[in-house]
Short mmCIF file of C-alpha atoms in Angstrom, two decimals:
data_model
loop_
_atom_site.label_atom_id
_atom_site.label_comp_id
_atom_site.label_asym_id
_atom_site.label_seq_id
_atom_site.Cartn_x
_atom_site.Cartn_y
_atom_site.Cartn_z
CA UNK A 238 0.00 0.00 0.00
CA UNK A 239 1.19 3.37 -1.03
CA UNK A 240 1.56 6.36 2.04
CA UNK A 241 -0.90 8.22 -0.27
CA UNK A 242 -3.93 9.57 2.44
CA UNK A 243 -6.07 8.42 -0.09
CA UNK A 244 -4.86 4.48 0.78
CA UNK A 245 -5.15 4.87 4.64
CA UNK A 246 -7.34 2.48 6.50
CA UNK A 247 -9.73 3.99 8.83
CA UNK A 248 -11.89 6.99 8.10
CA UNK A 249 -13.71 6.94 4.30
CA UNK A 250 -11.35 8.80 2.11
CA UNK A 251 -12.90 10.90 -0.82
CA UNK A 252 -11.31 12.35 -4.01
CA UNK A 253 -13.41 14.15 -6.83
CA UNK A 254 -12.98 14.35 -10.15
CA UNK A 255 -14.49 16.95 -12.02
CA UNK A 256 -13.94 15.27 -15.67
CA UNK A 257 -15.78 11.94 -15.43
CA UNK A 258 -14.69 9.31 -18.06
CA UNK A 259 -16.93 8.56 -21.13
CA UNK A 260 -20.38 9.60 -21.87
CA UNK A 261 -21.61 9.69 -18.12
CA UNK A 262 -24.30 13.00 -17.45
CA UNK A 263 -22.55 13.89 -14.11
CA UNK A 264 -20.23 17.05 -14.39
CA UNK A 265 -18.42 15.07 -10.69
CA UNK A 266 -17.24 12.01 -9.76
CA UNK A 267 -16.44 11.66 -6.11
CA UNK A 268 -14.80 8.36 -4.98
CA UNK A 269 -15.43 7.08 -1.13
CA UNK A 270 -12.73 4.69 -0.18
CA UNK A 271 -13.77 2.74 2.65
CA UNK A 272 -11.84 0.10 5.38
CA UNK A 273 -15.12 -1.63 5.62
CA UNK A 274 -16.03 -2.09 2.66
CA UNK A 275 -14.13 -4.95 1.28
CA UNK A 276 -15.61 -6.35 -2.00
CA UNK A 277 -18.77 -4.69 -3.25
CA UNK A 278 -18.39 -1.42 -5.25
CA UNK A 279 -22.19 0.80 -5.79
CA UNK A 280 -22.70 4.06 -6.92
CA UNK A 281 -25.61 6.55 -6.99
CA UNK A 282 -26.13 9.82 -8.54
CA UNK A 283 -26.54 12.74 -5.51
CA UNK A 284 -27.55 16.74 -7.37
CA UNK A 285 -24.76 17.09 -9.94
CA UNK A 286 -22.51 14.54 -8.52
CA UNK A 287 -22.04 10.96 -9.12
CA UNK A 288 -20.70 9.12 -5.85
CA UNK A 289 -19.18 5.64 -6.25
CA UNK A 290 -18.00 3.58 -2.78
CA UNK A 291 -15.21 1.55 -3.09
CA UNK A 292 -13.00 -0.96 -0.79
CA UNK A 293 -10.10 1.59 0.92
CA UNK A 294 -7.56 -1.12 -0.65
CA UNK A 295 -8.25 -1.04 -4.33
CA UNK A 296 -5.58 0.17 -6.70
CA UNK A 297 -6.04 3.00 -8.34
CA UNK A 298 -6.32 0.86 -11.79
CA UNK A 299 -9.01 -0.98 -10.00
CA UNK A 300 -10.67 2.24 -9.18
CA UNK A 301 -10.79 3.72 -12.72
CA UNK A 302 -12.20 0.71 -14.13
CA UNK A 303 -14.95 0.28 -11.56
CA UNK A 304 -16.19 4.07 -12.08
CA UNK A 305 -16.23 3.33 -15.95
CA UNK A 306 -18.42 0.10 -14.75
CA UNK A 307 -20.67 2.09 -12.45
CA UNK A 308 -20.96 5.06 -14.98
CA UNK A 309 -22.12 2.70 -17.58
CA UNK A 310 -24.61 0.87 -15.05
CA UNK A 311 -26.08 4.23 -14.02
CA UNK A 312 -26.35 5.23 -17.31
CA UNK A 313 -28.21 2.41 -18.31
CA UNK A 314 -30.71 2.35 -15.55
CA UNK A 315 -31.70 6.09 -16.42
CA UNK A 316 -32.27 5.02 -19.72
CA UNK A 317 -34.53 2.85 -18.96
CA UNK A 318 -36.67 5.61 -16.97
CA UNK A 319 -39.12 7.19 -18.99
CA UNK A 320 -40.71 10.29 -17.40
CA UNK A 321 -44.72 10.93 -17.58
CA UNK A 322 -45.88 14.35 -18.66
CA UNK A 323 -46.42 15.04 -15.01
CA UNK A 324 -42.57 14.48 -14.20
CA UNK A 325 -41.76 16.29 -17.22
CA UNK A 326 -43.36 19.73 -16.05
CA UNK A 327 -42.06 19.30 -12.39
CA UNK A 328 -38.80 18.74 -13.98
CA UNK A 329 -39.13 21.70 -16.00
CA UNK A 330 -40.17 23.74 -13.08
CA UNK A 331 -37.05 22.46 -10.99
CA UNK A 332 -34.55 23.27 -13.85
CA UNK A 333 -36.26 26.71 -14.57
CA UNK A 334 -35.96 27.55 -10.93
CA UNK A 335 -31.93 26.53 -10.55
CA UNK A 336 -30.91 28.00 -14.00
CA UNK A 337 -33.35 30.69 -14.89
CA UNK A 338 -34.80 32.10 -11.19
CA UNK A 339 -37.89 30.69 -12.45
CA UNK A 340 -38.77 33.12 -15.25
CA UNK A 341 -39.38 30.63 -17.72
CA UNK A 342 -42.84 29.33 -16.67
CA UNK A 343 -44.81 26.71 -18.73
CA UNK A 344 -48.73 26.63 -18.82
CA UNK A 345 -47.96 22.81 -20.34
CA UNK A 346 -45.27 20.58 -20.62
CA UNK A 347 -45.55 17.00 -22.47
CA UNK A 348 -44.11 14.42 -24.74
CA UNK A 349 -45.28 13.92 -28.71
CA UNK A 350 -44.87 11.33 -31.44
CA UNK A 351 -45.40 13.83 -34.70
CA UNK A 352 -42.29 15.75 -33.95
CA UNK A 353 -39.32 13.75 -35.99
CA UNK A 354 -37.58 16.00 -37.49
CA UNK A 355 -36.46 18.38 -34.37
CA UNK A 356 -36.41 16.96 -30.34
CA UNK A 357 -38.43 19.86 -29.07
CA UNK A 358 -40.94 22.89 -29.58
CA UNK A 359 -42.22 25.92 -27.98
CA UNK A 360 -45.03 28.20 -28.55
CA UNK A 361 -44.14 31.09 -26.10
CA UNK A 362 -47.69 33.04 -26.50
CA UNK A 363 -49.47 29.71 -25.13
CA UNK A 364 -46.55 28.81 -23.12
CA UNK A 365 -46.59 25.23 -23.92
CA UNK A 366 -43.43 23.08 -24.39
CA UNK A 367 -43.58 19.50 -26.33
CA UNK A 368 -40.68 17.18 -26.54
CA UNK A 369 -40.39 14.67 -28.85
CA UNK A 370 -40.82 10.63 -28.09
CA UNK A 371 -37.29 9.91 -29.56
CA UNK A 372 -35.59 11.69 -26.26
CA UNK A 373 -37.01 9.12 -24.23
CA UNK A 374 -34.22 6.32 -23.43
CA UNK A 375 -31.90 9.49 -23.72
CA UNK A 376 -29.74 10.28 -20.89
CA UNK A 377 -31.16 12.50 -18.17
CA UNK A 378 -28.88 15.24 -18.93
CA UNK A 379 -29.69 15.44 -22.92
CA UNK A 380 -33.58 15.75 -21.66
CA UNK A 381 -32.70 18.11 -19.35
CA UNK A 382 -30.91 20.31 -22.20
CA UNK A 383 -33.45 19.93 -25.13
CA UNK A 384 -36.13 21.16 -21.77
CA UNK A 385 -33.78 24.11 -20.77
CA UNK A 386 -33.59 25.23 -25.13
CA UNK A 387 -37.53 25.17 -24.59
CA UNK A 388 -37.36 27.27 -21.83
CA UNK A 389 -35.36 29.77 -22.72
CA UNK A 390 -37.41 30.13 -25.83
CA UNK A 391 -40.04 31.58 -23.33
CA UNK A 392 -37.77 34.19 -21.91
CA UNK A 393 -36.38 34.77 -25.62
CA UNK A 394 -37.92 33.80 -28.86
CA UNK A 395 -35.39 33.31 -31.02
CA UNK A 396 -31.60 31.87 -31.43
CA UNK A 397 -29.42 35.23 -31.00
CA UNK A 398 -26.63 35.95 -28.40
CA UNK A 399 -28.74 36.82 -25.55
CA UNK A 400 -30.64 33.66 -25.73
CA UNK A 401 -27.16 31.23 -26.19
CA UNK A 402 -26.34 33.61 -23.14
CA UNK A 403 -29.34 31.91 -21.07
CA UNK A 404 -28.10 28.27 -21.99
CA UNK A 405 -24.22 29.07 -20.80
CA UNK A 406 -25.87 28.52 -17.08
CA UNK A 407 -26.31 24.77 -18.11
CA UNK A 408 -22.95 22.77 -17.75
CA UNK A 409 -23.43 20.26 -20.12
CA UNK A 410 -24.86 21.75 -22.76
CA UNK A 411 -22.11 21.29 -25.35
CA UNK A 412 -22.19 17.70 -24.57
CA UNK A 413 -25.83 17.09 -24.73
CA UNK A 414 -25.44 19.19 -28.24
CA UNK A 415 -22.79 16.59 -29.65
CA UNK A 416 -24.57 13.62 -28.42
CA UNK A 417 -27.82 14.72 -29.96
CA UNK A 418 -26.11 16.19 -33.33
CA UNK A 419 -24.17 12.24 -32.96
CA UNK A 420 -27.62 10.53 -32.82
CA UNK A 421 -28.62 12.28 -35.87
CA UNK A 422 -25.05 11.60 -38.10
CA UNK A 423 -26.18 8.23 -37.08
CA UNK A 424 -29.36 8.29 -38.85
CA UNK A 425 -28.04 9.33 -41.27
CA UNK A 426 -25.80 6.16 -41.70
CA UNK A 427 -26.57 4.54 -44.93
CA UNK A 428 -27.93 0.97 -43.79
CA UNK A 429 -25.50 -2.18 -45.44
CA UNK A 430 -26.98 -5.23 -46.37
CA UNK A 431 -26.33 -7.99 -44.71
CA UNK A 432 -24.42 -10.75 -46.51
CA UNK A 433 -25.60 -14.16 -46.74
CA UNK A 434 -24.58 -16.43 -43.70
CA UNK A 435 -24.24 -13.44 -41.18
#
C-alpha cells in the first residue's frame, strides 16, 4: 500500500474528479474509499454529482475501471426511466428555478410522437413546451438540455446571443449538443446489407 492519504485504513477517504470518463451525465465524480467495505463497489447519482464507494484497498487501476463500470450501469438504468408528462413539467419547473430564477414558466409541458424531425418545440404566447418521443431512453442530462432550449425560448424567442447567453448557465450543454447532433449523423448512416450467412 502506497503512504498516499487516499490508501489509509480507517476513516472513508474521498477524491473528486471533475472530468468523469466517457459519456456519463454527471459534471463530478467523487470516490469514497472505505476500510469496511471490502468487495462490493455501488454508486448513486446525488444533485450534480455521481458518488461511487469503493474498498479503501483497491488500486487505483481498480478504481478507474470500476467508475467506468458504475458510470455505464447508471447510465443504463436512467435510460430505462421514462418520465410521464407530469414528471416532465415538475422537472421543467425544478430546472427553470436553478438556471433561470424561475422566469421561464410553462402553462404545459408533455411528450409527442409527430415531432421527428427536431427533439423539441415551444409556442411562447401559449406557453406550452412538447418534446419529442425519440428523447425518451436518452440520458437525463440530454432531456434536461433539449427542456432548458424550450425554456429559454419563453424568456427569448429566437436563437441570437442573448438567448445562447441563457443556456451558458447549463454545464453540459455542449455535450448534450454533440450527443444529440451524434444521434442524428447516425441516422443518417446509410444501412449495409447484410451478406448471406451473417
Amino acid at each position: 500500500m502506497s503512504a498516499d492519504p487516499l490508501h489509509r485504513a480507517g476513516t472513508p477517504q474521498r477524491r473528486t474528479t471533475s472530468q468523469p470518463p466517457g459519456g456519463s451525465g454527471a459534471s463530478a465524480i467523487e470516490v469514497r474509499r472505505s476500510a469496511r467495505r471490502r468487495r462490493t463497489v455501488s454508486a448513486y447519482r446525488e444533485g450534480d454529482r455521481t458518488i461511487v464507494l469503493i474498498p479503501a484497498r483497491m488500486s487505483e487501476a481498480e478504481e478507474q475501471r470500476w467508475v467506468g463500470v458504475m458510470l455505464d450501469k447508471l447510465a443504463a438504468q436512467e435510460s430505462k426511466r421514462v418520465l410521464g408528462d407530469v414528471e416532465l413539467g415538475e422537472r421543467a419547473e425544478r430546472l427553470s428555478a436553478q438556471y433561470f430564477e424561475g422566469r421561464a414558466r410553462p402553462t404545459s409541458v408533455r411528450w409527442v410522437t409527430n415531432q421527428n424531425t427536431r427533439w423539441g418545440s415551444c409556442t411562447p404566447a401559449e406557453g406550452s413546451i412538447r418534446l419529442s418521443h425519440r428523447l425518451q431512453g436518452m440520458p437525463e442530462y440530454v432531456v434536461d438540455y433539449v427542456l432548458l432550449h424550450e425554456l429559454a425560448h419563453l424568456l427569448v424567442p429566437g436563437h441570437g446571443p442573448r438567448f445562447w447567453r441563457l443556456l451558458e448557465a447549463y454545464p453540459r450543454t455542449e455535450r448534450a449538443k454533440g450527443y444529440l447532433e451524434g444521434v442524428v449523423a447516425v441516422g443518417r448512416l446509410p444501412h449495409l446489407p447484410v451478406a448471406d450467412g451473417e
